[in-house]
GROMACS .gro file of C-alpha atoms in nm:
model
  471
    1MET     CA    1  12.952   9.203   8.089
    2LYS     CA    2  12.752   9.017   7.824
    3LYS     CA    3  13.068   8.865   7.676
    4ARG     CA    4  13.190   8.760   8.020
    5LEU     CA    5  12.853   8.601   8.103
    6LEU     CA    6  12.847   8.398   7.781
    7GLY     CA    7  13.199   8.276   7.843
    8THR     CA    8  13.105   8.168   8.195
    9VAL     CA    9  12.803   7.976   8.072
   10GLY     CA   10  13.014   7.807   7.806
   11LEU     CA   11  13.279   7.703   8.057
   12SER     CA   12  13.019   7.569   8.297
   13LEU     CA   13  12.865   7.359   8.022
   14LEU     CA   14  13.205   7.214   7.934
   15ALA     CA   15  13.241   7.087   8.288
   16TRP     CA   16  12.883   6.958   8.318
   17PRO     CA   17  12.868   6.582   8.389
   18SER     CA   18  12.759   6.368   8.094
   19GLY     CA   19  12.400   6.253   8.137
   20ALA     CA   20  12.309   6.528   8.385
   21GLN     CA   21  12.050   6.796   8.314
   22THR     CA   22  12.223   7.096   8.158
   23PRO     CA   23  12.182   7.449   8.297
   24PRO     CA   24  11.916   7.674   8.143
   25LEU     CA   25  12.019   7.814   7.808
   26THR     CA   26  12.067   8.182   7.740
   27PRO     CA   27  11.848   8.334   7.465
   28GLU     CA   28  12.144   8.329   7.225
   29GLN     CA   29  12.209   7.963   7.303
   30GLN     CA   30  11.843   7.886   7.241
   31SER     CA   31  11.872   8.048   6.898
   32PHE     CA   32  12.186   7.848   6.831
   33ARG     CA   33  12.013   7.525   6.933
   34ALA     CA   34  11.725   7.599   6.698
   35LEU     CA   35  11.973   7.658   6.414
   36TYR     CA   36  12.158   7.335   6.495
   37GLN     CA   37  11.829   7.145   6.503
   38GLU     CA   38  11.724   7.289   6.167
   39MET     CA   39  12.055   7.180   6.015
   40VAL     CA   40  12.038   6.826   6.150
   41GLU     CA   41  11.672   6.785   6.055
   42THR     CA   42  11.734   6.904   5.697
   43ASP     CA   43  11.839   6.587   5.513
   44THR     CA   44  12.152   6.667   5.311
   45SER     CA   45  12.251   6.314   5.209
   46ILE     CA   46  12.330   6.241   4.846
   47THR     CA   47  12.037   6.002   4.799
   48THR     CA   48  11.735   6.160   4.966
   49GLY     CA   49  11.850   6.506   5.070
   50SER     CA   50  11.944   6.847   4.939
   51CYS     CA   51  12.230   7.075   5.039
   52THR     CA   52  12.063   7.346   4.830
   53ALA     CA   53  11.755   7.334   5.053
   54LEU     CA   54  11.968   7.387   5.364
   55ALA     CA   55  12.168   7.664   5.193
   56ASP     CA   56  11.833   7.834   5.116
   57LYS     CA   57  11.749   7.835   5.488
   58ILE     CA   58  12.092   7.963   5.583
   59GLU     CA   59  12.064   8.243   5.326
   60GLY     CA   60  11.732   8.344   5.481
   61HIS     CA   61  11.885   8.366   5.828
   62LEU     CA   62  12.177   8.573   5.699
   63LYS     CA   63  11.947   8.818   5.521
   64ASP     CA   64  11.731   8.847   5.833
   65ALA     CA   65  12.047   8.935   6.025
   66GLY     CA   66  12.117   9.222   5.787
   67TYR     CA   67  12.351   9.083   5.521
   68ALA     CA   68  12.312   9.255   5.185
   69ALA     CA   69  12.251   9.060   4.868
   70ASP     CA   70  12.597   9.145   4.733
   71GLN     CA   71  12.758   8.990   5.043
   72ILE     CA   72  12.599   8.650   4.974
   73THR     CA   73  12.690   8.426   4.681
   74ARG     CA   74  12.500   8.110   4.591
   75PHE     CA   75  12.650   7.854   4.357
   76ALA     CA   76  12.557   7.524   4.193
   77VAL     CA   77  12.584   7.356   3.854
   78PRO     CA   78  12.293   7.246   3.634
   79ASP     CA   79  12.375   6.875   3.661
   80HIS     CA   80  12.365   6.888   4.042
   81PRO     CA   81  12.085   7.125   4.146
   82LYS     CA   82  12.053   6.975   4.495
   83GLU     CA   83  12.422   7.009   4.575
   84GLY     CA   84  12.451   7.387   4.587
   85GLY     CA   85  12.642   7.589   4.842
   86ILE     CA   86  12.673   7.939   4.983
   87VAL     CA   87  12.948   8.193   5.049
   88VAL     CA   88  12.903   8.501   5.269
   89VAL     CA   89  13.149   8.785   5.326
   90TYR     CA   90  13.158   9.000   5.642
   91PRO     CA   91  13.384   9.300   5.567
   92GLY     CA   92  13.668   9.394   5.798
   93THR     CA   93  13.809   9.737   5.870
   94SER     CA   94  14.181   9.675   5.815
   95LYS     CA   95  14.353   9.758   5.488
   96THR     CA   96  14.651   9.536   5.572
   97LEU     CA   97  14.507   9.224   5.733
   98LYS     CA   98  14.408   8.962   5.476
   99PRO     CA   99  14.072   8.779   5.502
  100MET     CA  100  14.015   8.454   5.688
  101LEU     CA  101  13.779   8.179   5.571
  102LEU     CA  102  13.543   7.954   5.766
  103LEU     CA  103  13.489   7.635   5.565
  104GLY     CA  104  13.232   7.362   5.622
  105HIS     CA  105  13.048   7.091   5.432
  106LEU     CA  106  12.670   7.067   5.459
  107ASP     CA  107  12.632   6.714   5.322
  108VAL     CA  108  12.617   6.404   5.540
  109VAL     CA  109  12.669   6.033   5.491
  110VAL     CA  110  12.350   5.847   5.401
  111ALA     CA  111  12.156   5.715   5.702
  112LYS     CA  112  11.886   5.445   5.681
  113ARG     CA  113  11.603   5.478   5.931
  114GLU     CA  114  11.560   5.099   5.960
  115ASP     CA  115  11.918   5.063   6.085
  116TRP     CA  116  11.908   5.340   6.344
  117THR     CA  117  11.769   5.326   6.698
  118ARG     CA  118  11.632   5.679   6.652
  119ASP     CA  119  11.520   5.876   6.349
  120PRO     CA  120  11.852   5.992   6.197
  121TYR     CA  121  11.699   6.315   6.069
  122LYS     CA  122  11.554   6.430   6.401
  123LEU     CA  123  11.764   6.605   6.663
  124ILE     CA  124  11.711   6.407   6.982
  125GLU     CA  125  11.867   6.513   7.313
  126GLU     CA  126  11.918   6.218   7.541
  127ASN     CA  127  12.149   6.140   7.836
  128GLY     CA  128  12.377   6.435   7.770
  129TYR     CA  129  12.407   6.379   7.395
  130PHE     CA  130  12.251   6.510   7.077
  131TYR     CA  131  12.166   6.225   6.839
  132GLY     CA  132  12.116   6.253   6.464
  133ARG     CA  133  12.301   6.230   6.134
  134GLY     CA  134  12.547   6.517   6.111
  135THR     CA  135  12.538   6.604   6.482
  136SER     CA  136  12.910   6.531   6.491
  137ASP     CA  137  13.022   6.541   6.127
  138MET     CA  138  12.996   6.831   6.083
  139LYS     CA  139  12.679   7.028   6.151
  140ALA     CA  140  12.782   7.132   6.502
  141MET     CA  141  13.068   7.331   6.348
  142ASP     CA  142  12.849   7.448   6.057
  143ALA     CA  143  12.596   7.579   6.306
  144ALA     CA  144  12.871   7.753   6.503
  145TRP     CA  145  12.997   7.923   6.186
  146VAL     CA  146  12.650   8.045   6.082
  147ASP     CA  147  12.557   8.144   6.437
  148MET     CA  148  12.865   8.362   6.482
  149MET     CA  149  12.823   8.526   6.141
  150ILE     CA  150  12.466   8.616   6.239
  151ARG     CA  151  12.568   8.747   6.582
  152PHE     CA  152  12.859   8.945   6.439
  153ARG     CA  153  12.623   9.127   6.203
  154LYS     CA  154  12.347   9.186   6.459
  155SER     CA  155  12.587   9.313   6.725
  156GLY     CA  156  12.768   9.550   6.490
  157TYR     CA  157  13.101   9.381   6.558
  158LYS     CA  158  13.381   9.534   6.347
  159PRO     CA  159  13.657   9.282   6.283
  160GLY     CA  160  13.999   9.387   6.163
  161ARG     CA  161  14.019   9.127   5.889
  162THR     CA  162  13.732   9.031   5.660
  163ILE     CA  163  13.562   8.707   5.763
  164LYS     CA  164  13.437   8.478   5.486
  165MET     CA  165  13.225   8.166   5.524
  166ALA     CA  166  13.188   7.894   5.260
  167LEU     CA  167  12.945   7.608   5.319
  168THR     CA  168  12.961   7.347   5.045
  169CYS     CA  169  12.832   7.006   4.939
  170GLY     CA  170  12.997   6.687   4.815
  171GLU     CA  171  13.267   6.621   5.074
  172GLU     CA  172  13.113   6.293   5.187
  173THR     CA  173  13.049   6.129   4.849
  174THR     CA  174  13.314   6.030   4.595
  175GLY     CA  175  13.213   6.148   4.250
  176ALA     CA  176  12.955   6.399   4.371
  177PHE     CA  177  12.974   6.769   4.286
  178ASP     CA  178  13.223   6.901   4.539
  179GLY     CA  179  13.157   7.266   4.612
  180ALA     CA  180  13.496   7.332   4.770
  181GLU     CA  181  13.673   7.192   4.466
  182TRP     CA  182  13.448   7.397   4.237
  183LEU     CA  183  13.519   7.718   4.428
  184ALA     CA  184  13.894   7.654   4.422
  185LYS     CA  185  13.889   7.602   4.045
  186ASN     CA  186  13.623   7.852   3.938
  187ARG     CA  187  13.597   8.125   4.205
  188PRO     CA  188  13.930   8.140   4.389
  189ASP     CA  189  13.881   8.516   4.421
  190LEU     CA  190  13.564   8.463   4.621
  191ILE     CA  191  13.732   8.247   4.885
  192ALA     CA  192  14.079   8.405   4.877
  193ALA     CA  193  14.213   8.416   5.233
  194GLU     CA  194  14.533   8.418   5.436
  195PHE     CA  195  14.417   8.098   5.606
  196ALA     CA  196  14.103   7.889   5.657
  197LEU     CA  197  13.946   7.707   5.948
  198ASN     CA  198  13.778   7.374   5.880
  199GLU     CA  199  13.684   7.044   6.043
  200GLY     CA  200  13.938   6.791   6.168
  201GLY     CA  201  14.060   6.935   6.496
  202GLY     CA  202  13.908   6.916   6.842
  203GLY     CA  203  13.940   6.708   7.152
  204ARG     CA  204  13.914   6.352   7.271
  205THR     CA  205  13.761   6.232   7.596
  206ASP     CA  206  13.847   5.931   7.808
  207GLY     CA  207  13.510   5.783   7.716
  208HIS     CA  208  13.348   5.912   8.034
  209GLY     CA  209  13.320   6.283   7.958
  210LYS     CA  210  13.667   6.396   8.067
  211VAL     CA  211  13.864   6.574   7.794
  212VAL     CA  212  14.218   6.434   7.783
  213LEU     CA  213  14.358   6.586   7.460
  214MET     CA  214  14.300   6.884   7.231
  215THR     CA  215  14.438   6.900   6.878
  216MET     CA  216  14.481   7.144   6.593
  217HIS     CA  217  14.435   6.966   6.261
  218VAL     CA  218  14.737   7.057   6.049
  219GLY     CA  219  14.753   6.875   5.718
  220GLU     CA  220  14.598   6.555   5.596
  221LYS     CA  221  14.657   6.263   5.370
  222ALA     CA  222  14.540   6.269   5.009
  223VAL     CA  223  14.265   6.020   4.927
  224GLN     CA  224  14.308   5.831   4.600
  225ASN     CA  225  14.149   5.517   4.457
  226TYR     CA  226  14.317   5.272   4.222
  227ARG     CA  227  14.178   4.976   4.031
  228ILE     CA  228  14.383   4.661   4.005
  229GLU     CA  229  14.260   4.426   3.736
  230THR     CA  230  14.345   4.101   3.561
  231THR     CA  231  14.203   3.979   3.230
  232ASN     CA  232  14.196   3.641   3.059
  233PRO     CA  233  14.045   3.481   2.747
  234GLY     CA  234  13.835   3.263   2.979
  235GLY     CA  235  13.666   2.948   2.856
  236HIS     CA  236  13.458   2.658   2.982
  237SER     CA  237  13.478   2.588   3.354
  238SER     CA  238  13.497   2.214   3.288
  239VAL     CA  239  13.853   2.254   3.163
  240PRO     CA  240  14.027   2.482   3.415
  241VAL     CA  241  14.376   2.616   3.355
  242PRO     CA  242  14.628   2.769   3.598
  243ASP     CA  243  14.602   3.103   3.419
  244ASN     CA  244  14.290   3.222   3.608
  245ALA     CA  245  14.201   3.591   3.643
  246ILE     CA  246  14.050   3.550   3.989
  247TYR     CA  247  14.351   3.358   4.121
  248GLU     CA  248  14.587   3.618   3.978
  249LEU     CA  249  14.385   3.894   4.142
  250ALA     CA  250  14.387   3.706   4.473
  251ASP     CA  251  14.766   3.675   4.458
  252ALA     CA  252  14.794   4.048   4.386
  253LEU     CA  253  14.565   4.136   4.677
  254LYS     CA  254  14.774   3.930   4.916
  255LYS     CA  255  15.081   4.131   4.813
  256VAL     CA  256  14.896   4.460   4.862
  257ALA     CA  257  14.779   4.341   5.204
  258THR     CA  258  15.131   4.269   5.325
  259TYR     CA  259  15.305   4.567   5.166
  260GLU     CA  260  15.414   4.842   5.405
  261PHE     CA  261  15.492   5.186   5.269
  262PRO     CA  262  15.802   5.346   5.424
  263VAL     CA  263  15.775   5.538   5.750
  264GLN     CA  264  15.755   5.916   5.709
  265LEU     CA  265  15.727   6.211   5.945
  266SER     CA  266  15.609   6.564   5.877
  267ASP     CA  267  15.659   6.863   6.105
  268THR     CA  268  15.306   6.802   6.231
  269THR     CA  269  15.340   6.430   6.309
  270ARG     CA  270  15.686   6.475   6.456
  271ALA     CA  271  15.551   6.736   6.698
  272TYR     CA  272  15.245   6.520   6.771
  273PHE     CA  273  15.444   6.211   6.871
  274ALA     CA  274  15.696   6.415   7.069
  275ARG     CA  275  15.439   6.608   7.272
  276VAL     CA  276  15.181   6.333   7.325
  277GLY     CA  277  15.455   6.085   7.407
  278LYS     CA  278  15.582   6.301   7.692
  279SER     CA  279  15.239   6.301   7.854
  280GLN     CA  280  15.168   5.930   7.801
  281PRO     CA  281  15.315   5.677   8.045
  282GLY     CA  282  15.466   5.339   7.963
  283GLU     CA  283  15.628   5.195   7.655
  284MET     CA  284  15.382   5.356   7.413
  285GLY     CA  285  15.476   5.705   7.532
  286ALA     CA  286  15.846   5.621   7.517
  287ALA     CA  287  15.804   5.482   7.165
  288MET     CA  288  15.628   5.799   7.050
  289VAL     CA  289  15.913   6.017   7.174
  290ALA     CA  290  16.169   5.780   7.020
  291ILE     CA  291  16.005   5.777   6.676
  292SER     CA  292  15.985   6.157   6.676
  293LYS     CA  293  16.363   6.163   6.710
  294ASP     CA  294  16.442   5.874   6.477
  295PRO     CA  295  16.184   5.739   6.229
  296ALA     CA  296  16.417   5.444   6.163
  297ASP     CA  297  16.383   5.319   6.523
  298LYS     CA  298  16.245   4.969   6.454
  299ALA     CA  299  16.179   4.886   6.819
  300ALA     CA  300  15.969   5.199   6.865
  301LEU     CA  301  15.790   5.137   6.536
  302ALA     CA  302  15.694   4.784   6.638
  303ILE     CA  303  15.521   4.924   6.948
  304LEU     CA  304  15.345   5.209   6.765
  305ASP     CA  305  15.220   4.981   6.488
  306ARG     CA  306  15.007   4.797   6.742
  307ASP     CA  307  14.781   5.102   6.738
  308ARG     CA  308  14.609   5.124   6.401
  309SER     CA  309  14.580   5.504   6.420
  310TYR     CA  310  14.952   5.548   6.482
  311HIS     CA  311  15.029   5.291   6.212
  312SER     CA  312  14.833   5.502   5.965
  313MET     CA  313  14.984   5.832   6.079
  314LEU     CA  314  15.333   5.706   6.003
  315ARG     CA  315  15.298   5.614   5.636
  316THR     CA  316  15.085   5.592   5.325
  317THR     CA  317  14.829   5.314   5.353
  318CYS     CA  318  14.638   5.126   5.083
  319VAL     CA  319  14.356   4.878   5.139
  320ALA     CA  320  14.116   4.678   4.922
  321THR     CA  321  13.758   4.804   4.956
  322LEU     CA  322  13.561   4.664   4.659
  323LEU     CA  323  13.580   4.339   4.464
  324ASP     CA  324  13.436   4.204   4.137
  325GLY     CA  325  13.512   3.920   3.899
  326GLY     CA  326  13.379   3.659   3.659
  327HIS     CA  327  13.067   3.662   3.446
  328ALA     CA  328  12.903   3.318   3.474
  329ASN     CA  329  12.893   3.020   3.711
  330ASN     CA  330  13.010   2.781   3.440
  331ALA     CA  331  13.276   2.995   3.277
  332LEU     CA  332  13.636   3.074   3.353
  333PRO     CA  333  13.665   3.438   3.457
  334GLN     CA  334  13.759   3.679   3.181
  335ARG     CA  335  13.807   3.969   3.420
  336ALA     CA  336  13.860   4.025   3.792
  337GLY     CA  337  13.923   4.352   3.970
  338ALA     CA  338  13.934   4.533   4.301
  339ASN     CA  339  13.932   4.890   4.425
  340ILE     CA  340  14.231   4.991   4.632
  341ASN     CA  341  14.171   5.294   4.853
  342CYS     CA  342  14.492   5.475   4.942
  343ARG     CA  343  14.556   5.750   5.196
  344ILE     CA  344  14.874   5.914   5.072
  345PHE     CA  345  15.115   6.076   5.315
  346PRO     CA  346  15.179   6.447   5.242
  347GLY     CA  347  15.456   6.507   4.995
  348ASN     CA  348  15.391   6.194   4.786
  349SER     CA  349  15.224   6.196   4.446
  350VAL     CA  350  14.945   5.971   4.324
  351GLU     CA  351  15.179   5.850   4.047
  352ALA     CA  352  15.452   5.749   4.294
  353THR     CA  353  15.196   5.557   4.499
  354GLN     CA  354  15.072   5.386   4.183
  355ALA     CA  355  15.429   5.286   4.098
  356ALA     CA  356  15.479   5.146   4.449
  357LEU     CA  357  15.169   4.928   4.411
  358VAL     CA  358  15.288   4.800   4.072
  359GLN     CA  359  15.625   4.711   4.223
  360ALA     CA  360  15.470   4.543   4.526
  361ILE     CA  361  15.241   4.327   4.309
  362GLY     CA  362  15.523   4.240   4.070
  363ASP     CA  363  15.303   4.082   3.804
  364PRO     CA  364  15.281   4.234   3.455
  365LYS     CA  365  14.944   4.064   3.404
  366VAL     CA  366  14.795   4.288   3.675
  367THR     CA  367  14.717   4.647   3.578
  368VAL     CA  368  14.703   4.932   3.829
  369THR     CA  369  14.510   5.238   3.711
  370LEU     CA  370  14.403   5.564   3.873
  371VAL     CA  371  14.031   5.597   3.945
  372PRO     CA  372  13.884   5.947   3.906
  373PRO     CA  373  13.848   6.185   4.075
  374ILE     CA  374  14.217   6.250   4.109
  375ARG     CA  375  14.282   6.476   4.405
  376PRO     CA  376  14.573   6.719   4.429
  377PRO     CA  377  14.877   6.624   4.636
  378ALA     CA  378  14.848   6.689   5.008
  379VAL     CA  379  15.031   7.008   5.104
  380PRO     CA  380  15.068   7.040   5.481
  381PRO     CA  381  15.030   7.393   5.617
  382PRO     CA  382  15.305   7.535   5.839
  383LEU     CA  383  15.297   7.517   6.217
  384ASP     CA  384  15.232   7.889   6.228
  385PRO     CA  385  15.264   8.040   6.579
  386ARG     CA  386  15.013   8.310   6.479
  387ILE     CA  387  14.757   8.030   6.444
  388PHE     CA  388  14.874   7.812   6.731
  389GLY     CA  389  14.935   8.083   6.989
  390PRO     CA  390  14.575   8.208   7.026
  391ALA     CA  391  14.436   7.855   7.014
  392GLU     CA  392  14.677   7.738   7.283
  393LYS     CA  393  14.573   8.021   7.515
  394LEU     CA  394  14.206   7.939   7.473
  395VAL     CA  395  14.265   7.568   7.531
  396ALA     CA  396  14.432   7.661   7.861
  397LYS     CA  397  14.130   7.875   7.948
  398TYR     CA  398  13.856   7.629   7.854
  399TYR     CA  399  14.041   7.303   7.928
  400PRO     CA  400  14.300   7.373   8.200
  401GLY     CA  401  14.580   7.118   8.207
  402VAL     CA  402  14.473   6.939   7.887
  403PRO     CA  403  14.760   6.888   7.637
  404PHE     CA  404  14.726   7.075   7.306
  405VAL     CA  405  14.910   6.933   7.005
  406PRO     CA  406  14.911   6.953   6.625
  407ALA     CA  407  14.774   6.645   6.451
  408MET     CA  408  14.756   6.516   6.095
  409SER     CA  409  14.429   6.362   5.983
  410THR     CA  410  14.455   6.013   5.837
  411GLY     CA  411  14.126   6.079   5.661
  412GLY     CA  412  14.051   6.350   5.412
  413THR     CA  413  13.865   6.681   5.403
  414ASP     CA  414  13.785   6.951   5.150
  415GLY     CA  415  14.076   7.147   5.290
  416ILE     CA  416  14.303   6.976   5.038
  417PHE     CA  417  14.145   7.176   4.754
  418LEU     CA  418  14.214   7.507   4.929
  419GLU     CA  419  14.570   7.408   5.009
  420GLY     CA  420  14.611   7.332   4.641
  421ILE     CA  421  14.557   7.703   4.562
  422GLY     CA  422  14.779   7.830   4.841
  423ILE     CA  423  14.535   7.870   5.132
  424PRO     CA  424  14.664   7.692   5.446
  425VAL     CA  425  14.382   7.513   5.627
  426TYR     CA  426  14.365   7.439   5.999
  427GLY     CA  427  14.115   7.238   6.200
  428PRO     CA  428  14.080   7.431   6.527
  429PRO     CA  429  14.022   7.282   6.871
  430GLY     CA  430  13.706   7.355   7.066
  431GLY     CA  431  13.453   7.074   7.055
  432TYR     CA  432  13.542   6.716   7.136
  433GLY     CA  433  13.439   6.356   7.083
  434ASP     CA  434  13.469   6.016   7.242
  435PRO     CA  435  13.725   5.745   7.158
  436ASP     CA  436  13.464   5.538   6.972
  437GLY     CA  437  13.414   5.809   6.710
  438ASN     CA  438  13.062   5.904   6.819
  439GLY     CA  439  12.902   5.711   6.534
  440ALA     CA  440  13.025   5.950   6.264
  441HIS     CA  441  12.963   5.784   5.923
  442GLY     CA  442  12.797   5.500   6.118
  443LEU     CA  443  12.491   5.425   6.326
  444ASN     CA  444  12.337   5.648   6.593
  445GLU     CA  445  12.574   5.940   6.542
  446ARG     CA  446  12.594   6.167   6.845
  447ARG     CA  447  12.769   6.469   6.995
  448SER     CA  448  12.776   6.558   7.361
  449VAL     CA  449  12.561   6.855   7.458
  450ALA     CA  450  12.850   7.012   7.647
  451SER     CA  451  13.077   6.981   7.344
  452VAL     CA  452  12.825   7.149   7.113
  453TYR     CA  453  12.760   7.453   7.332
  454GLY     CA  454  13.114   7.482   7.465
  455GLY     CA  455  13.261   7.436   7.119
  456ARG     CA  456  13.041   7.714   6.987
  457ASP     CA  457  13.169   7.957   7.252
  458PHE     CA  458  13.530   7.847   7.202
  459LEU     CA  459  13.517   7.888   6.824
  460THR     CA  460  13.350   8.228   6.848
  461GLU     CA  461  13.622   8.358   7.076
  462LEU     CA  462  13.895   8.205   6.860
  463VAL     CA  463  13.758   8.352   6.536
  464LYS     CA  464  13.730   8.698   6.693
  465THR     CA  465  14.089   8.671   6.816
  466TYR     CA  466  14.212   8.588   6.466
  467ALA     CA  467  13.988   8.849   6.305
  468ASP     CA  468  14.104   9.128   6.536
  469GLY     CA  469  14.463   9.064   6.433
  470PRO     CA  470  14.788   9.081   6.630
  471LYS     CA  471  14.781   9.290   6.946
   0.00000   0.00000   0.00000
């Protein structure tokens, strides 16, 4: 009866109109809200915050719920004391089912109070939304993971497979201590699992609260930076010469800007375009179906490339993001350089992408070098029916009539480090966002109240389904 009641409340919240007053919360939902608030209001940015401080609080909640000390592992390195993480293990009863892993990052993108309408490190509920840094990326999911681990322990739930949870730091900042990478390299035994659930999936609304699509995140691009650079002896600016480092860099950047990597499809993107295309009217839908059948269809590609998201999903992309050059107002530049940020389609190496940039620039005076950190190649997980089947049934239950499709992220997550050691990573559906991105990584980040509570119920039911094993 209790389980049925919670499911009913969750479903009613999912359908609640945006901006309307939500129904009264159950005691368990009140506890979840308090946990979510604590997470958002604990600054975990790289500049002014501490993931370790939030991990301390999470450890306290887990111990209060009854977890033993040997079921909780804390980790950090001396050079990064504020970027620590936590792993907790909830034992299963089966001797044959392998563990599953719930992965999440605690850190958030830096937020400046003077730029925000509201205090970014206060959870503010307003007009059907929660506002605050991390409300969307990704503390709603983090809170759902911790909340269910607490409830599982308190209720005495006995899963078939062991459930592990790893909450780490460093996902949002290049060059920071990345806890997921550290675990994959130093404690693979601790996070060993048949599969992992992570961020990246979820739904999209029409911008007015109606959910129109649900996705399972299956695979992602690899993020890699390159530096292109030109050098020159320089000299006095009063006697310019054609051989100018800044001009040579500008010419190289123009070639990078106009270069298109070849179109590629994976099992995930092929299924995405085929299924979404069938449900989308007009020439865009027809083009999606056509490209899923023939990636060489130039007419279909021309239509899809009008949408920047589809353009990115179909190929590796590289773009200039930082620029520097020269050393004095009255001197010819001796050096000019730029950072090129690439999102590499699964199956391609960082070296092959580097070679493609060199060929596109076509100038031996321009060097193209890899910028650390160098991430592992993207390895897309399989479209496993054991993962998709339960999720599809729950999408039909929570979001009747809404299409459910696999999708490849054009961004990057910590899942790539787990996939590098043989753990397939999926971003489950459940919560949802608006077409504008809900301010993630930007100003006034928000998440709809209905998405937070409904997503929590959805994920709990999904995790229990996976943990109980095949029926």
